[in-house]
mmCIF file of N, CA and C in Angstrom:
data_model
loop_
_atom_site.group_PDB
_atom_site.id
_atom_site.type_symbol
_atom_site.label_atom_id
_atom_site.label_comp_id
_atom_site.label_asym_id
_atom_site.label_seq_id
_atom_site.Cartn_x
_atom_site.Cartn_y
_atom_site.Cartn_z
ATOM 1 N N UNK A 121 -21.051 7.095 -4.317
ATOM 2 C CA UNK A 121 -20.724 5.690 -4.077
ATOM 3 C C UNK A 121 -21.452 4.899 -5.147
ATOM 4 N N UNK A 122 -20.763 4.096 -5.888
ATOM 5 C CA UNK A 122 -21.398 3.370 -7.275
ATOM 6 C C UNK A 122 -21.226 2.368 -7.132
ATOM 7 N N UNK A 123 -22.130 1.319 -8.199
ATOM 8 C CA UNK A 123 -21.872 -0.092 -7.295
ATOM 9 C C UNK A 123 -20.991 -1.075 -7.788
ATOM 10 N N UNK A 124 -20.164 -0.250 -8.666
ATOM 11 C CA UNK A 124 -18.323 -1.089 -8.931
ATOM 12 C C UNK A 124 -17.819 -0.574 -7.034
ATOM 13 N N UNK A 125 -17.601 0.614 -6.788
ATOM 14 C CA UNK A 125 -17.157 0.865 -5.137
ATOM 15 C C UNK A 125 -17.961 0.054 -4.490
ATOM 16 N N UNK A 126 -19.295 -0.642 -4.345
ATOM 17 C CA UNK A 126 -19.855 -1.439 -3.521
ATOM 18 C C UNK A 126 -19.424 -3.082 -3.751
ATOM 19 N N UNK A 127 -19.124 -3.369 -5.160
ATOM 20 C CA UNK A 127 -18.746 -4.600 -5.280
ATOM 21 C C UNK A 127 -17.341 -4.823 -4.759
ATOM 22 N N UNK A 128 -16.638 -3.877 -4.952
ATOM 23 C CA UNK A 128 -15.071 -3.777 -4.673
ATOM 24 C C UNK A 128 -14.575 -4.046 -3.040
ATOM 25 N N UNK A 129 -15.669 -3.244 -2.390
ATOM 26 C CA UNK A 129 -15.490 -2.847 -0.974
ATOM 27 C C UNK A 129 -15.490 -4.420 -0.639
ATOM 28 N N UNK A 130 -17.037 -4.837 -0.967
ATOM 29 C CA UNK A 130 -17.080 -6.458 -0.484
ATOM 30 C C UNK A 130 -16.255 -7.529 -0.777
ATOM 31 N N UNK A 131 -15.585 -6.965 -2.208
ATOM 32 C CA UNK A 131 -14.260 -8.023 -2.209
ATOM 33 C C UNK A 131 -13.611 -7.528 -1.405
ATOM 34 N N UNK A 132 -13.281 -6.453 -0.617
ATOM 35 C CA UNK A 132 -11.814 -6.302 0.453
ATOM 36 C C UNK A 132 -12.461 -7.264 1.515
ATOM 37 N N UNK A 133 -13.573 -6.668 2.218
ATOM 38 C CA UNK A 133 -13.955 -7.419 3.290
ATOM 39 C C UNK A 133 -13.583 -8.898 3.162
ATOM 40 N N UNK A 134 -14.212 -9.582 1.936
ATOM 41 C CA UNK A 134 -13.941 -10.914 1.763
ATOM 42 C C UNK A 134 -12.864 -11.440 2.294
ATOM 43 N N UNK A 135 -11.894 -10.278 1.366
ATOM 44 C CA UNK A 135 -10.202 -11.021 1.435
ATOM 45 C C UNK A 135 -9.348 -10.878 2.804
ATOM 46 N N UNK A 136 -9.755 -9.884 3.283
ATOM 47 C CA UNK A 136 -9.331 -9.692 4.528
ATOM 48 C C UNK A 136 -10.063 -10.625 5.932
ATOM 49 N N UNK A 137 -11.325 -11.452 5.425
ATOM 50 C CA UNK A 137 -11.455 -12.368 6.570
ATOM 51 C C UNK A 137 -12.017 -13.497 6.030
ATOM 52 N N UNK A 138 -10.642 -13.707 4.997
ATOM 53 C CA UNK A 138 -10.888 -15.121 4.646
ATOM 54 C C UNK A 138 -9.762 -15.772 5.685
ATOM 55 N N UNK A 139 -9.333 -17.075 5.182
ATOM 56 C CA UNK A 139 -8.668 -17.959 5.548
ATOM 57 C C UNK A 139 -7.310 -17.513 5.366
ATOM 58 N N UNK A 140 -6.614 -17.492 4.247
ATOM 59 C CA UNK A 140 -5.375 -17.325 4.123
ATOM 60 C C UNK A 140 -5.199 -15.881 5.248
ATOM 61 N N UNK A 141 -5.909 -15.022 5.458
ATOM 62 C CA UNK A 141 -5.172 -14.007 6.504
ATOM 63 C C UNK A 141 -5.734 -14.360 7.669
ATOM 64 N N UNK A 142 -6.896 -14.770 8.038
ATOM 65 C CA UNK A 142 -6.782 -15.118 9.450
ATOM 66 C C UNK A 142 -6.589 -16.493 10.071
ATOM 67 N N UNK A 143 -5.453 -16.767 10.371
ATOM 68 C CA UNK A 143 -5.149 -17.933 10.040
ATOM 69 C C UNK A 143 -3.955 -17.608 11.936
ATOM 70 N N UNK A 144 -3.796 -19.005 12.594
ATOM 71 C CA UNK A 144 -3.726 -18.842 14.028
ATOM 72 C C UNK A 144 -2.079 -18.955 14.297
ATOM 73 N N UNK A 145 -1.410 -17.921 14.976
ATOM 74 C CA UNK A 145 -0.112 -18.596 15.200
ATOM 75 C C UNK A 145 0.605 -19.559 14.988
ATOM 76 N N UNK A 146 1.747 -19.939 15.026
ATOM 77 C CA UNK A 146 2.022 -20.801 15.172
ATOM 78 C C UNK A 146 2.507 -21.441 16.414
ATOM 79 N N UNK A 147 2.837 -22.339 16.958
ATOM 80 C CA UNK A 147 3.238 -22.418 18.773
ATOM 81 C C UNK A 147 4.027 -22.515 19.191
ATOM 82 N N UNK A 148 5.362 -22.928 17.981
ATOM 83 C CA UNK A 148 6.503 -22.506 18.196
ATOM 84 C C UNK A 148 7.834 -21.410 18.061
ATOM 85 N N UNK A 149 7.148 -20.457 17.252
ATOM 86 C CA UNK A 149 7.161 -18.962 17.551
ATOM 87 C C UNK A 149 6.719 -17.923 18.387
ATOM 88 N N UNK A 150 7.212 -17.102 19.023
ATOM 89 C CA UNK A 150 6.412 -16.457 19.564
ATOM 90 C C UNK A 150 5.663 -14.947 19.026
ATOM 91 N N UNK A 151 5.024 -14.323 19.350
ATOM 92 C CA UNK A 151 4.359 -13.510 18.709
ATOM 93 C C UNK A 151 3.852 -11.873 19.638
ATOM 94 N N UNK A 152 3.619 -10.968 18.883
ATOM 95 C CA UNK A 152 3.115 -9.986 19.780
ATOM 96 C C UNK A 152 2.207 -9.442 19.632
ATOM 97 N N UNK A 153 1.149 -8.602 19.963
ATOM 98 C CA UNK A 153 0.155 -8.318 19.685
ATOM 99 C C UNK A 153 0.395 -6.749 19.518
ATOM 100 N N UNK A 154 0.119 -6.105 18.710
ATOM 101 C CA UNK A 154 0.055 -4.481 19.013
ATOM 102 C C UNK A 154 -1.156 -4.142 19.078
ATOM 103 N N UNK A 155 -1.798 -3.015 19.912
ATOM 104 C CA UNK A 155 -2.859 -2.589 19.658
ATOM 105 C C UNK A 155 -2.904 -1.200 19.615
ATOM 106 N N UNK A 156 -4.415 -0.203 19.373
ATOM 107 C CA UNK A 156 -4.426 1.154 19.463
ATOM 108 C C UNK A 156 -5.933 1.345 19.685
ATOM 109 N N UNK A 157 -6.175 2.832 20.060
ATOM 110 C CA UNK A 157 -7.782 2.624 20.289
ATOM 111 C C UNK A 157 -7.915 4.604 20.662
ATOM 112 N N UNK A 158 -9.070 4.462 19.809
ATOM 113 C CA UNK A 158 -9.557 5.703 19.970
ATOM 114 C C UNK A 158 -11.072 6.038 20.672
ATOM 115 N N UNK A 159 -11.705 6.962 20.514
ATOM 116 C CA UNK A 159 -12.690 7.265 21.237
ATOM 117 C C UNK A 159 -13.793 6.150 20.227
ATOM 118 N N UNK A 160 -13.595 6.231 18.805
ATOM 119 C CA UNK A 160 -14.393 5.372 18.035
ATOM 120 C C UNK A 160 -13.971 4.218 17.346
ATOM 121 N N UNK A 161 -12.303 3.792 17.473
ATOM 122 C CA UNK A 161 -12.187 2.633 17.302
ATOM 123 C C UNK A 161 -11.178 1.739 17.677
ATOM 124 N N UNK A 162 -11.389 0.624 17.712
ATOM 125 C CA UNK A 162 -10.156 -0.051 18.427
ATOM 126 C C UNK A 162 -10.114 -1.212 17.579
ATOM 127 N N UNK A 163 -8.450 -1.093 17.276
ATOM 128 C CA UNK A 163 -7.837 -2.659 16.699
ATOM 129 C C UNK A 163 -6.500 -2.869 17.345
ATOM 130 N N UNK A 164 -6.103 -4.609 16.629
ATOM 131 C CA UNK A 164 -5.083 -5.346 17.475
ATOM 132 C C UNK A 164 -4.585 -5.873 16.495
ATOM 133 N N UNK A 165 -3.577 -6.140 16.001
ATOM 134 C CA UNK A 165 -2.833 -6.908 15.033
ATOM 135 C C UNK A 165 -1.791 -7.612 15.816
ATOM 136 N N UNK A 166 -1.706 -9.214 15.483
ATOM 137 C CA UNK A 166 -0.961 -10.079 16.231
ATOM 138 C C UNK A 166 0.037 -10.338 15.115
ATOM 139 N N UNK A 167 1.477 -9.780 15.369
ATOM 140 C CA UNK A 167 2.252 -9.951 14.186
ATOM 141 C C UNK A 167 3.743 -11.354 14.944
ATOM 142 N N UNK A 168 3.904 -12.180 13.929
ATOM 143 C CA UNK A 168 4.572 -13.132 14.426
ATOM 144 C C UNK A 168 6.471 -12.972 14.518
ATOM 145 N N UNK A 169 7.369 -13.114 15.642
ATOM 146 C CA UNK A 169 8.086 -12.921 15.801
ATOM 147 C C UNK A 169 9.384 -14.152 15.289
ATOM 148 N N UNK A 170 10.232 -13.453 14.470
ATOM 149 C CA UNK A 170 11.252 -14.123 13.417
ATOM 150 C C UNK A 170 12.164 -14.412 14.085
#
């Protein structure tokens, strides 16, 4: 692990919880949530319905 892979990593993190992606429904769409979950991890992605 070198620290171009350590600088890099922290730009994903960045970009992935900045503003432009987490950013809130809208209220006149509706939306769904999927989720999944294992013994060590669990996520949810709320994807918006067209």
């Amino acid at each position: 692990w070198s620290e171009s892979c350590s600088k890099n990593f922290q730009l994903l993190k960045d970009k992935l919880t900045s503003t432009p992606v987490l950013t809130l429904p809208e209220g006149t769409k509706g939306f769904v949530v999927y989720c999944d979950a294992s013994r060590i991890w669990l996520g949810c992605v709320p994807y918006v319905t067209w």
